[in-house]
Structures are given as C-alpha cells and as structure tokens.
XYZ file of C-alpha atoms in Angstrom:
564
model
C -5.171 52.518 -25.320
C -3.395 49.015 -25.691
C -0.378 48.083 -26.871
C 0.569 47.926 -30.119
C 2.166 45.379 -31.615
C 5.525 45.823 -32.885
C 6.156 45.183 -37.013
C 9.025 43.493 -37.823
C 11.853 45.924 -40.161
C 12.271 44.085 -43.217
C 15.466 44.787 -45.246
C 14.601 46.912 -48.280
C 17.600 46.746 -51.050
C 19.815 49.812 -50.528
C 18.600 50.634 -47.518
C 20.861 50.890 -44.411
C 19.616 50.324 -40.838
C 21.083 51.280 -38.477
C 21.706 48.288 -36.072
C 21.447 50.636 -32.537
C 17.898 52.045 -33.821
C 15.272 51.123 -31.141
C 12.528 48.620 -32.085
C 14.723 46.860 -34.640
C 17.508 45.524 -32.747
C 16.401 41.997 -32.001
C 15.316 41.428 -35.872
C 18.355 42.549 -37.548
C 20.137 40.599 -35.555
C 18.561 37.639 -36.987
C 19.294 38.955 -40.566
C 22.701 38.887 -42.557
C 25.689 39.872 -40.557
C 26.845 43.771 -41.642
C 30.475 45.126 -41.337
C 29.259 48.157 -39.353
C 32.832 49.571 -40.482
C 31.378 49.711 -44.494
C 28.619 52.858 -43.185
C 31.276 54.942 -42.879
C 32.642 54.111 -46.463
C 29.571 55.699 -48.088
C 29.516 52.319 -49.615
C 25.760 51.387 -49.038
C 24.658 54.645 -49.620
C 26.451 55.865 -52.708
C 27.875 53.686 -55.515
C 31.225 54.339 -56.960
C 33.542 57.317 -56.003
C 31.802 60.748 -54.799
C 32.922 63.716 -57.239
C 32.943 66.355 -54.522
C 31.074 68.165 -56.925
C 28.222 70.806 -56.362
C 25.564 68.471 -55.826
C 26.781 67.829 -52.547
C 25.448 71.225 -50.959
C 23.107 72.259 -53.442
C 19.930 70.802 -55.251
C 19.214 70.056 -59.175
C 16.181 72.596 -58.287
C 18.604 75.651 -57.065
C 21.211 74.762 -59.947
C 18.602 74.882 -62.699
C 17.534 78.380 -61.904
C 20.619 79.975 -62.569
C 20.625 81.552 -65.308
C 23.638 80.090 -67.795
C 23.642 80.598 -71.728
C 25.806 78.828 -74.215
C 26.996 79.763 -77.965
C 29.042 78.341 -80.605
C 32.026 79.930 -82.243
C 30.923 82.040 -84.355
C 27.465 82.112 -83.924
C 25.221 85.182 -82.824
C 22.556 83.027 -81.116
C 22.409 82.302 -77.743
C 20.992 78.971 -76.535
C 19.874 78.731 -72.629
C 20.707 75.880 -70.890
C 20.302 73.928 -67.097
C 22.979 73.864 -64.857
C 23.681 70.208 -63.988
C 26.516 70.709 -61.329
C 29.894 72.487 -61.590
C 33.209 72.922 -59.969
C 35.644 75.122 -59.487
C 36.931 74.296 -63.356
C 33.997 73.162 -65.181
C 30.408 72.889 -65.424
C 28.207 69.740 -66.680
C 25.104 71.408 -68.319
C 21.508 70.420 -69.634
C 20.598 71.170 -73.303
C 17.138 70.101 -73.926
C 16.535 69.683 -77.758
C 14.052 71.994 -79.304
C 10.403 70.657 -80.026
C 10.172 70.172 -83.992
C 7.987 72.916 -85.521
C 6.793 73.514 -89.413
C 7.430 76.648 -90.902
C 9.700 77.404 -87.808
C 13.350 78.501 -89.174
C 14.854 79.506 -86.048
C 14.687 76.185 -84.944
C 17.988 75.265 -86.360
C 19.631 78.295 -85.137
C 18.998 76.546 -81.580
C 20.208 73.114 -82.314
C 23.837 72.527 -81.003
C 26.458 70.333 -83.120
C 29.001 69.613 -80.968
C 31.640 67.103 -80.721
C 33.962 66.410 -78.093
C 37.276 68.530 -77.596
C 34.782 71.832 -79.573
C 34.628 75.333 -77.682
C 31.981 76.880 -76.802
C 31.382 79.601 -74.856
C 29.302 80.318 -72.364
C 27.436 82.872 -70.218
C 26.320 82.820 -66.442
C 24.793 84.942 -64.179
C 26.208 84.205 -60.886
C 24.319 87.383 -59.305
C 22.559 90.540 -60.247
C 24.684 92.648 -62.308
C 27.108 90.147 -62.340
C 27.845 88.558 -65.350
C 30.362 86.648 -67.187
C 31.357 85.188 -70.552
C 34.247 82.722 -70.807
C 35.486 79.754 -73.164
C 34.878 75.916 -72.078
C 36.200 72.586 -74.204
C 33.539 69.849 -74.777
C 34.658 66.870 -72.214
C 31.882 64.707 -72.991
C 28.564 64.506 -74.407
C 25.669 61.501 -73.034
C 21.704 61.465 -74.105
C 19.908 62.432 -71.476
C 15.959 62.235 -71.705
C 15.084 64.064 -74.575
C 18.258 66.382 -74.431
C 22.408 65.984 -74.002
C 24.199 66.472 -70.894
C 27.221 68.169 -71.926
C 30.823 68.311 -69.598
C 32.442 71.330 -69.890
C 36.105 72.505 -68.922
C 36.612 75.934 -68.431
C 39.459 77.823 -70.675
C 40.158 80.989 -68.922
C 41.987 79.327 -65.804
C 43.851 76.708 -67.266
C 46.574 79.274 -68.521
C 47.940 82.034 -66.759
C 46.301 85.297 -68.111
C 48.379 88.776 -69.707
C 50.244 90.477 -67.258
C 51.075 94.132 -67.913
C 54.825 95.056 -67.994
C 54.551 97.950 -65.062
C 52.977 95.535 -62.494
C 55.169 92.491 -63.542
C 57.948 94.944 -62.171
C 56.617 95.502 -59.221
C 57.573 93.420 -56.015
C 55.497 90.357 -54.318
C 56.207 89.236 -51.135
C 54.754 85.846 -50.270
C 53.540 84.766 -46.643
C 55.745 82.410 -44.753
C 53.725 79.346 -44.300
C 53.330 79.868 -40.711
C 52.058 83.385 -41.023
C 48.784 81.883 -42.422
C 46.511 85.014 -43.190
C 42.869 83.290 -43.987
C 39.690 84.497 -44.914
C 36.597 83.537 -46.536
C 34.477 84.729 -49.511
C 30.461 84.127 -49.631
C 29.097 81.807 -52.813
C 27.189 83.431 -55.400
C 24.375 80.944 -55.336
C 24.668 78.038 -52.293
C 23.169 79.192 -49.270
C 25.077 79.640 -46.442
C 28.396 78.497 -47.871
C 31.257 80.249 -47.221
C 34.849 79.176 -49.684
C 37.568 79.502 -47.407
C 40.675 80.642 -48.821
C 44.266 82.125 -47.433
C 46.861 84.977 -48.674
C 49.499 83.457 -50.671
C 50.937 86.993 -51.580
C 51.146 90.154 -50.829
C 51.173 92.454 -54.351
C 51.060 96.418 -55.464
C 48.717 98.629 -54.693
C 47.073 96.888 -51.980
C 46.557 93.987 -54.207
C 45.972 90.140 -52.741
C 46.780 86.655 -53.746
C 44.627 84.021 -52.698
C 44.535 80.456 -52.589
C 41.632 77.859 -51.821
C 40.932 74.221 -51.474
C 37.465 74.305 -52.082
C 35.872 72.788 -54.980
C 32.971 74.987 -55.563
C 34.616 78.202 -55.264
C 33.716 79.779 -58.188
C 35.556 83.310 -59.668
C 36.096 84.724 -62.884
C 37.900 87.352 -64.259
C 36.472 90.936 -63.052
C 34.250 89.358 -60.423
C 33.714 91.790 -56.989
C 34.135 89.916 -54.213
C 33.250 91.139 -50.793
C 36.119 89.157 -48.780
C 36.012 88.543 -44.729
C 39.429 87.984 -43.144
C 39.768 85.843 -39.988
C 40.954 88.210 -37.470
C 39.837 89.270 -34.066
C 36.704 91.745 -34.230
C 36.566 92.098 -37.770
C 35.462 88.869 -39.095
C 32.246 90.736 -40.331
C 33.978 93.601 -41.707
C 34.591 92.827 -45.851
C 37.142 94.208 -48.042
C 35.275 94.444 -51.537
C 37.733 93.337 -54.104
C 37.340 92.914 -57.530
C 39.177 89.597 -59.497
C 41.909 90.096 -62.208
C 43.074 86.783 -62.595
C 42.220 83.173 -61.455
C 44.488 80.062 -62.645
C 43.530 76.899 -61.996
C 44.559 73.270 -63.000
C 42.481 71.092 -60.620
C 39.313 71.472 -58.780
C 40.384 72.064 -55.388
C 43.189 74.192 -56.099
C 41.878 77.368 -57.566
C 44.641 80.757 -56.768
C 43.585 84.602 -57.978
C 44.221 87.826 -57.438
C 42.417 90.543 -56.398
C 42.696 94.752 -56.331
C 41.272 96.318 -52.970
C 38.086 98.509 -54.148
C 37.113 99.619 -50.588
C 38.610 98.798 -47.458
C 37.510 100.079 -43.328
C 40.569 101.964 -42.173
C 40.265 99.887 -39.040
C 40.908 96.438 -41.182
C 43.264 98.121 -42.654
C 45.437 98.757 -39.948
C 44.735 95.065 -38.806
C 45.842 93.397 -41.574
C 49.245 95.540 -41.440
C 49.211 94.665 -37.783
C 48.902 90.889 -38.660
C 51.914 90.735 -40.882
C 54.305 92.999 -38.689
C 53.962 89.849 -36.397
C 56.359 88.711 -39.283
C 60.068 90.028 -39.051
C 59.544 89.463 -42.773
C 57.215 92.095 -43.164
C 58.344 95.816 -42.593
C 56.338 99.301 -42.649
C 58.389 99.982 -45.971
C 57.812 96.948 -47.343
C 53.876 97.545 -46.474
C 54.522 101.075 -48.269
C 55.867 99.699 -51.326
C 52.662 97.458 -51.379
C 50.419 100.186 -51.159
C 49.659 99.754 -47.762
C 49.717 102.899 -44.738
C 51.359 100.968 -41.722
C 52.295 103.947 -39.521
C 51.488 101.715 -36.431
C 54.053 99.772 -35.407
C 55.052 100.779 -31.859
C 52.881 98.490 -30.498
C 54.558 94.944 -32.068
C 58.097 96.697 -31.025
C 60.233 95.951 -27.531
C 61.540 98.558 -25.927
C 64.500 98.661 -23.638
C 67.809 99.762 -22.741
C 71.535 98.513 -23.591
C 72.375 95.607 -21.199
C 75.041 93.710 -22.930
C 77.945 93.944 -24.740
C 76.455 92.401 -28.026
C 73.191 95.185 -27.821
C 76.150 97.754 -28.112
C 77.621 95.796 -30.818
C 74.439 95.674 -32.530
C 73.428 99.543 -31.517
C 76.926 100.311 -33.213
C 75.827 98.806 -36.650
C 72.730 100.644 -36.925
C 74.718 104.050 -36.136
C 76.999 103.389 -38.895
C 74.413 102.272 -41.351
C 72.073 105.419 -40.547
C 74.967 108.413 -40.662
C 76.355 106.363 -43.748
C 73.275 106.435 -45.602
C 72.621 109.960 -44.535
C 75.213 111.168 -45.824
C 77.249 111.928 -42.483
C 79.634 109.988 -42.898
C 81.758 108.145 -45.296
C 81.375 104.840 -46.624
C 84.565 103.646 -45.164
C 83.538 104.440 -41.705
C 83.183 101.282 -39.394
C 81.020 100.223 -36.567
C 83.768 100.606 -34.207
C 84.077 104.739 -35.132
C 80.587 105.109 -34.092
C 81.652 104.643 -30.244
C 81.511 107.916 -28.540
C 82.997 108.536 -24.655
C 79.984 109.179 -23.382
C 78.386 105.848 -24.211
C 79.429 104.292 -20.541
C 77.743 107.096 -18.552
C 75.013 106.987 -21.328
C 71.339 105.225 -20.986
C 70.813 103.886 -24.711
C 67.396 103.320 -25.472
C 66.858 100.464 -27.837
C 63.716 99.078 -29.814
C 63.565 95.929 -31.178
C 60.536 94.317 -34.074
C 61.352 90.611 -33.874
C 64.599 90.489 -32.553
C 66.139 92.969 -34.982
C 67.337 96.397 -33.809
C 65.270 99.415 -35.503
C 65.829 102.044 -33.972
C 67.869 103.348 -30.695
C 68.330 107.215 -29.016
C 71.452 108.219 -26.668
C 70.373 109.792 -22.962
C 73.228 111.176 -21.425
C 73.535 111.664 -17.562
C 76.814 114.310 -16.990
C 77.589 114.333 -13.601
C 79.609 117.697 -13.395
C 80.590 120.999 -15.518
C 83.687 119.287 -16.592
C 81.974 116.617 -18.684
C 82.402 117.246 -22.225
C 78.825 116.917 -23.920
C 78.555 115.349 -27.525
C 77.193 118.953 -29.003
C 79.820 120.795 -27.073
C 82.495 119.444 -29.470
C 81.136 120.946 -32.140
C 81.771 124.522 -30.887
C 85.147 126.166 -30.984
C 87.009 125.854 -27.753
C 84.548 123.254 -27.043
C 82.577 126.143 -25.449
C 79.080 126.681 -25.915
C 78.440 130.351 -26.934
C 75.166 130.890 -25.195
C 74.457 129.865 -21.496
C 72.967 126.840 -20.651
C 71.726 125.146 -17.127
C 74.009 123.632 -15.318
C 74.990 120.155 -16.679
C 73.825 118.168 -13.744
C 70.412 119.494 -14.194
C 70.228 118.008 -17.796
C 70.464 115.395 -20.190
C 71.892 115.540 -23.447
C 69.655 113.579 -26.356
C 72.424 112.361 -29.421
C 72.574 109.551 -31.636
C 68.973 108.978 -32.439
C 69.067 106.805 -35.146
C 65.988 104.790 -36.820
C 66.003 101.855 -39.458
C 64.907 103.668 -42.716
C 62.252 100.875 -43.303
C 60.745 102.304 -40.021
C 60.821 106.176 -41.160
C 57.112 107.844 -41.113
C 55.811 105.630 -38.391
C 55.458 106.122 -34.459
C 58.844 104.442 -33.962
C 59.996 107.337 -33.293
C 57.494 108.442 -30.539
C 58.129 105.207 -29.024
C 61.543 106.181 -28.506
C 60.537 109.356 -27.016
C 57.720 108.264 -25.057
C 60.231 105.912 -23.522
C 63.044 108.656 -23.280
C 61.008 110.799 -21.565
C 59.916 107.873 -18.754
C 63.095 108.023 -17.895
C 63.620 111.793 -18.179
C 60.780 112.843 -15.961
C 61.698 110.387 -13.759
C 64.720 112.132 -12.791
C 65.741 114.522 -10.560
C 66.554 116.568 -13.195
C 64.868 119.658 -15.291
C 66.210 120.580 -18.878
C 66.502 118.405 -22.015
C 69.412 119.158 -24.662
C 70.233 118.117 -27.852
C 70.814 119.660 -31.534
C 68.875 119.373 -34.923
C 69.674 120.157 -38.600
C 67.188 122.006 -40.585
C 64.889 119.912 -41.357
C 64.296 118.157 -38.103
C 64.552 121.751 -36.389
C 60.517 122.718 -36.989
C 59.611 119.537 -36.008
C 61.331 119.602 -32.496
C 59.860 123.249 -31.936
C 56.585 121.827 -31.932
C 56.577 119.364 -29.184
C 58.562 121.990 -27.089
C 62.136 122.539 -27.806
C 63.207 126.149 -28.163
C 66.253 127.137 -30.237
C 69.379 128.817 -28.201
C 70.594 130.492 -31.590
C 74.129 128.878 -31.710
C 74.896 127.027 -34.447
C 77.599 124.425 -35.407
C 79.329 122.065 -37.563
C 79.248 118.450 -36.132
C 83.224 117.273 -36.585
C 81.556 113.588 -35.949
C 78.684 113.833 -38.746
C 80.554 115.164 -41.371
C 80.438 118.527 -40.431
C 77.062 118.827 -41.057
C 75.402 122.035 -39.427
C 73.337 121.381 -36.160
C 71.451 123.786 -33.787
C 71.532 123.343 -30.333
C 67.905 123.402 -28.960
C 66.859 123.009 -25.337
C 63.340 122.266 -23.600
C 62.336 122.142 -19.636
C 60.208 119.058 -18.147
C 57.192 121.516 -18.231
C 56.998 120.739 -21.969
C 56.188 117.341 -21.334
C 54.595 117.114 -17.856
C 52.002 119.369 -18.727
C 52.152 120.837 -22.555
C 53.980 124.055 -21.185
C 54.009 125.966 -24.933
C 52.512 122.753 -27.107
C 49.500 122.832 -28.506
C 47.219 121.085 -26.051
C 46.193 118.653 -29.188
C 49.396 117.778 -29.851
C 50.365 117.346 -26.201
C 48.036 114.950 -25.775
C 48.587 112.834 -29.271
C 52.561 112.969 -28.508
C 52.718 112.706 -24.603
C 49.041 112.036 -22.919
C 48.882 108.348 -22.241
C 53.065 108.323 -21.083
C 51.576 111.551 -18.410
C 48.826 109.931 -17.362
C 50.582 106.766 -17.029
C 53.053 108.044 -14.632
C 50.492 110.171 -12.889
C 48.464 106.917 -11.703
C 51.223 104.881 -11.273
C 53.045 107.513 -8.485
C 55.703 107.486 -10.239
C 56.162 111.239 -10.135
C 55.369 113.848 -8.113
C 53.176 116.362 -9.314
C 52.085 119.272 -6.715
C 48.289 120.039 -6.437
C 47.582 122.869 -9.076
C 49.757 121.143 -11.421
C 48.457 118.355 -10.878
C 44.695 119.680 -11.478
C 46.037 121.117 -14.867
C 47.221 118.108 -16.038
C 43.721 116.452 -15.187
C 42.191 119.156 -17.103
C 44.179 119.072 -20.165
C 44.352 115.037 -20.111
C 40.210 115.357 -20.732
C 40.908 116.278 -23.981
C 43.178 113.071 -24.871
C 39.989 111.654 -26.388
C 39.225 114.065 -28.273
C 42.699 114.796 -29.250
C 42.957 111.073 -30.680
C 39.988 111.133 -32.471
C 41.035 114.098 -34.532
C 43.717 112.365 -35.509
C 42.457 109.627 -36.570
C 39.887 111.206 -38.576
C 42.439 112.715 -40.586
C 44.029 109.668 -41.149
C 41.262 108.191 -42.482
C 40.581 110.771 -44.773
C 43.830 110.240 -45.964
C 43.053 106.393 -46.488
C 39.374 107.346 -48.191
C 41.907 109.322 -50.649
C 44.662 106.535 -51.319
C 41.330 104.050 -51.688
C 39.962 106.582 -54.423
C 43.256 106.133 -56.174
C 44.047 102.690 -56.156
C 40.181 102.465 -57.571
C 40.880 104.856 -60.125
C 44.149 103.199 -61.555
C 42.984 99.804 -61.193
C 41.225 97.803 -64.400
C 39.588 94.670 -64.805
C 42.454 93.417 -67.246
C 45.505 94.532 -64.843
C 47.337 91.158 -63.268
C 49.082 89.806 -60.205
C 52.926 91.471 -60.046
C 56.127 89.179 -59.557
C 59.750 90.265 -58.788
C 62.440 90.456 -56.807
C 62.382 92.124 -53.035
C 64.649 95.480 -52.727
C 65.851 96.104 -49.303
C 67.116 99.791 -48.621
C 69.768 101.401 -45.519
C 69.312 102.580 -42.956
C 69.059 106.213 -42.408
C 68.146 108.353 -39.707
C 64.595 109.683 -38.290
C-alpha cells in the first residue's frame, strides 16, 4: 500500500489538542501559542465553575429513570417528574407541561403553580421497596423546552430532627480524631460508587454516627443501609443499618445516625477491637453502648512489678477495688494496701494503654515460718486443716481488676500468665481463699475447698474460704471438664509444651496430646454460644428500635474500681 498523506489538524472552537499527540505536533506548533498550564484548569473544557453535582458520575439518561414524584401542599395529586441532577441537599428536577386537551379536566390537576421560596413535597424511589417522601423549598424556577426546571432544597436535613427524652439521656462518646473508624456505603442508583464516610460517634444500643464529604451521598430518614467498614478481612462484610436522622447544611457535609439491624459476630468483635486501640474506649464503656466486648486480653500488656512507681500504681488500684467492694472503708489510703509479703511477692500486672487494669499477688514463702496472707485470718494465725508444706506452694491474694474490665478475659489473662509462672516452678500446690460468690467459680477450673473458713481482718472482715489446687489441674485438666480445660488453659499448655519449657514425662505427656485435640473443638463451642447470645441481643436492639428514634447526647459516667 503507499503512504498516506498526512491531513493537517485544524483548530475546531472548544476543542483542546493536545500538543504531545502524534501527527499533530509540527502544525500546532505553527498555530496560537497555548498555556499548557490552563488544561488542567478545566478552563477549555468547561465554562464557569463545576457544581460537583451528580452529573459528574452519572448520565441525564440514568437520572431520568428514577422514579421521583412531586405534590403541592395540599393537594392529593401526584405529578411525575425527571430527575435533572441532585446533591446531597437538593435536587433540580424536570416538569414537562401537560399537552392541552378538550374536554380533559384533569389536566389542571397536573399543572404546577409555583413560585420561588413554595414547598412542595416530593417522592423518590431510590430502590425497590425503598421509598421516601420529604419537604423541599422552591430555589429557582427557568423555562426549559416546553417544561420548567425547578431547584429544589431539601427540608428534612436542614434542622435537626425530634429526639426522644430516654435516648437524649443516654451517653455518646465521640472518636478522637486520630482513631479514624471509616467505612463506606453503596449509592442507590450510580454504578459502582461507593460514599465514603467515618464514625463521628459512638451512641446506645449499638447505634452509629456518621459523617461524609461526599456530595452525592444521598440518605433519608428510615433508609437501610448496608454499611462496609474499612478493616482488615472484613471490608466485604456489611452491617445493615437503618437511618434515623440525617442533618445537613451544605452539600459535602452530610452527618446521620444509624441503629444496627444485623451485624456478623465476627465484625462485631472487630469493631470493639478497633476502638480498644483507644485508652478512651473501655469494655464498660462498649457495654453501656450496647456493644459485647469480652475480648480484650489481646490489646492488654502483661508483666510483672519492676519499679517502684508500678507498686505505686498497683497500690491505687488495690485501694480503689476493696473500697468499692465494700472491704474497706472509704478513708483507707493507698499506702494501707501494702502487705509484708509484697517484697518476696511476684505481682502480676496488666496494662490497656498505659493504664493499670488489673494485677494478682504470687507469693513465693521460703520456709514454715513465713506468715501467709490467709493465715492471718485464722485464730492463732494457725490454719485449722493441714496443708503442704509452704515451700511447695504459692499463695494467690490481692487479685484485683478495674471494674470497667469485669466480664471479660482480663481475668484469664491474669491467670494464664500466673500459671506460666506457676508451672514453671519447682513447686506443686496453689493456695488462696474465695468468698461465696467467687467460691463455685474457682471449683470449676480445679480448686478444691479445705472446709476452714475465716474472717479477713484486712478486707473488712469479710468471710473467705481457703481453697487449694495441685499443678495437675492445670497441666493436664486433672478433675476439669476437658472443655473447659481447654477454653481456660489449652493454648498456655501447649505453649509451654513446645516451647520445653516444662517437663512433662511420657504418659503424661501423651495425655496432654490427647486432650489438647479437642482445643478446637472446645473453642468452637464456645463461640457458638456466644454468638447465639449476639443473634439474641441483635433481635432486641431490632425489636426496640423505630424509624422515628434519634441520635443520644450526654455526659460520660465513669465508675470504681472493684474487684473480679
């Protein structure tokens, strides 16, 4: 074939070329000089300043076909109409005027008289099923063809709406600006776009507070919303949420609130893992907000006493948890919570964020003449039953756990840890004492009551039983239900096993194997119940939760500290 001659480019009006395009270089260099720098403006391509309205993801075509009605205060009639393009806060709209007809009297009942600064409502189906009515003011009015191309502002988000009186009550914690929880929330009717939004709040009953920058977000009062947070491994997995308020004064500020309708058990527990990255944000505090954040070992540090000020601070939390509990008085300080056998003690500490939350005594005696912490209790300072001989044992006191921590694993983390330590050692028998309602719960990982009985003179006098367990009970679930053996005390055994860092002889050792092959299934019973228990609190917060209820404000509460 030959060669074909090259055209010269002509410039059209309005039409940009692009100077590094092949083929055209050499002849628009001999046209007009162009600020390249003016492309990036926008200014050759669109005049005047872009709206950031809808048009700029979405065509006249796809707006048209959703389905949008308008009426007239108080009129019956309802007149369809085109959607032009909308934000966040308003919609423009097409009304084409009916064709005249003779004889035709509903013809006037589809006529609009409007003026500017009228309402009007309207009616839009974003989705199937999903429908909404709310009040717009008349902007403006221009002729458009043979019809009017009305600007609407919408009504229901300029104002904040009612709030009931119970849920105003209620607390809302906001999110420090630099624990940023973000998520995203699919549009109704432009392909592929995705609003992205963040948690401004954290409200009652699992309820959320969002806030977006995105001009086409668009929400209404009542709206579902299936709602995708952005964190690890469950970006795909939605929280379906339904609206009950949305305020608004500007376009690309849009904040609402939303009730949780359904919710995965394992984004549950996420999200609560998220904001106990927060020292803000406690397990209580989750509680009070509807939440179930029993989880919390994991985003805890856990250590012994190595200073002076860690003693200090283990000293507070002592007083705070027997003075909230009731053993002892208000008066009593810090200092009074030193006991003697702190210096030949191993205090296990746990820390969320730098705060201390909970801490548990081990004490070490190295003879028969060491006077134990229960052993004061008794009169003489004798205990009445026989016990093993004291430098075969360690004596378990002062277990103390922040009361915004109660009804989590905090307190197996302290054990788990305790124990480390415990089987560790050379020695065999673990003592310590219990009131009565701690008593049935210590009986079922192993302890075994000595039936002697006595009246702490250090915690108020309250009655304690003196309970005792051997190493059996934890190496290898030695009286323990194997289930609960393996929930409590299956991944510290194992741990130790493969690390060396105790010796187990061979059929021991081959029962613990055995046994450990149920720690799977073990865990998954549990965690079936618990999310039965979640399915349950879900049904609830559905059942008590209406379209009309609103976003609670108040004041935080914090509580004492009382022991676990």
């Amino acid at each position: 074939m030959g060669k074909k001659s090259v055209k010269t480019l002509k410039r059209q009006p309005g039409l940009v070329q692009d100077p590094a395009s092949p083929g055209i270089r050499g002849d628009w260099s001999k046209g007009s000089p162009v600020d390249v720098s003016k492309l990036a403006t926008g200014i050759f391509k669109f005049p005047g300043t872009f709206e950031h309205r809808s048009q700029e993801r979405i065509s006249q075509r796809e707006l048209g076909n959703v389905s949008m009605e308008i009426r007239e205060p108080g009129k019956e009639t309802w007149i369809p109409v085109k959607l032009w393009d909308f934000t966040s806060i308003s919609f423009g709209i097409l009304y084409q005027r009916p064709e005249p007809m003779a004889g035709a009297p509903e013809e006037e009942a589809q006529r609009l008289h409007l003026s500017e600064g009228d309402d009007i409502q309207i009616r839009i189906r974003v989705r199937p099923g999903q429908e909404f009515q709310v009040w717009c003011q008349v902007k403006n009015k221009t002729a458009w063809k043979e019809g009017i191309r009305i600007g609407l502002r919408r009504m229901d988000v300029a104002t904040a709406q009612s709030v009931e009186y119970d849920r105003r009550i209620a607390s809302r914690l906001a999110l420090s600006p630099s624990l940023s929880l973000r998520a995203r929330v699919k549009h109704p009717f432009i392909f592929s776009h995705w609003s992205p939004m963040s948690v401004s709040d954290v409200n009652k009953d699992m309820g959320l507070s969002f806030h977006s920058n995105d001009h086409s977000i668009l929400v209404f009062e009542g709206m579902e919303l299936e709602i995708h947070f952005d964190l690890a491994s469950f970006r795909n997995v939605p929280m379906t949420a339904r609206v009950i308020w949305v305020h608004a004064t500007e376009a690309h500020s849009v904040k609402f609130g939303v009730v949780c309708l359904a919710m995965e058990w394992n984004l549950h527990n996420s999200i609560c893992g998220f904001l106990l990255h927060s020292q803000q944000w406690t397990p209580q505090r989750l509680k009070d907000e509807g939440f179930q954040a029993r989880h919390v070992k994991s985003h805890l540090r856990f250590r012994a006493v190595r200073t002076m000020d860690e003693y200090a601070q283990v000293l507070h939390l002592r007083r705070d948890a027997y003075v909230g509990a009731g053993k002892r008085f208000h008066g009593t300080t810090p200092e009074e919570m030193a006991t003697p056998l702190d210096g030949i003690s191993r205090i296990l500490i746990a820390h969320h964020r730098g705060r201390l939350v909970g801490t548990m005594t081990f004490t070490f005696p190295s003879n028969e003449d060491t006077m134990l912490d229960s052993q004061t209790g008794f009169p003489g300072r004798k205990y009445p039953v026989k016990i093993p001989p004291k430098a075969n044992l360690i004596e378990v006191s002062r277990l103390c756990i922040h009361d915004e921590y109660r009804g989590t694993d905090l307190l197996q983390g302290l054990f788990e840890h305790g124990l480390k330590h415990f089987l560790m050692s050379d020695r065999h028998w673990l003592l310590t004492s219990a009131v009565d309602e701690l008593l049935p719960i210590y009986e079922r990982i192993g302890f075994k009551r000595l039936q002697a009985s006595y009246k702490h003179p250090r915690l108020n006098n309250k009655e304690h039983h003196l309970i005792l367990a051997h190493r059996n009970a934890f190496l290898f679930g030695a009286g323990i239900n194997i289930f609960i053996w393996n929930v409590l005390f299956g991944d510290l055994i194992r741990y130790l096993i493969d690390r060396g860092l105790i010796k187990v002889i061979g059929p021991i050792r081959v029962l613990v194997r055995l046994k450990l092959f149920f720690l799977p299934l073990s865990k998954l019973a549990t965690e079936s119940k618990a999310r039965r228990s979640f399915r349950k609190h879900i049904e609830t917060l559905r059942r008590i939760s209406r379209p009309d209820s609103e976003d609670p404000s108040g004041p935080e509460e914090a509580s004492p500290a009382i022991p676990d």
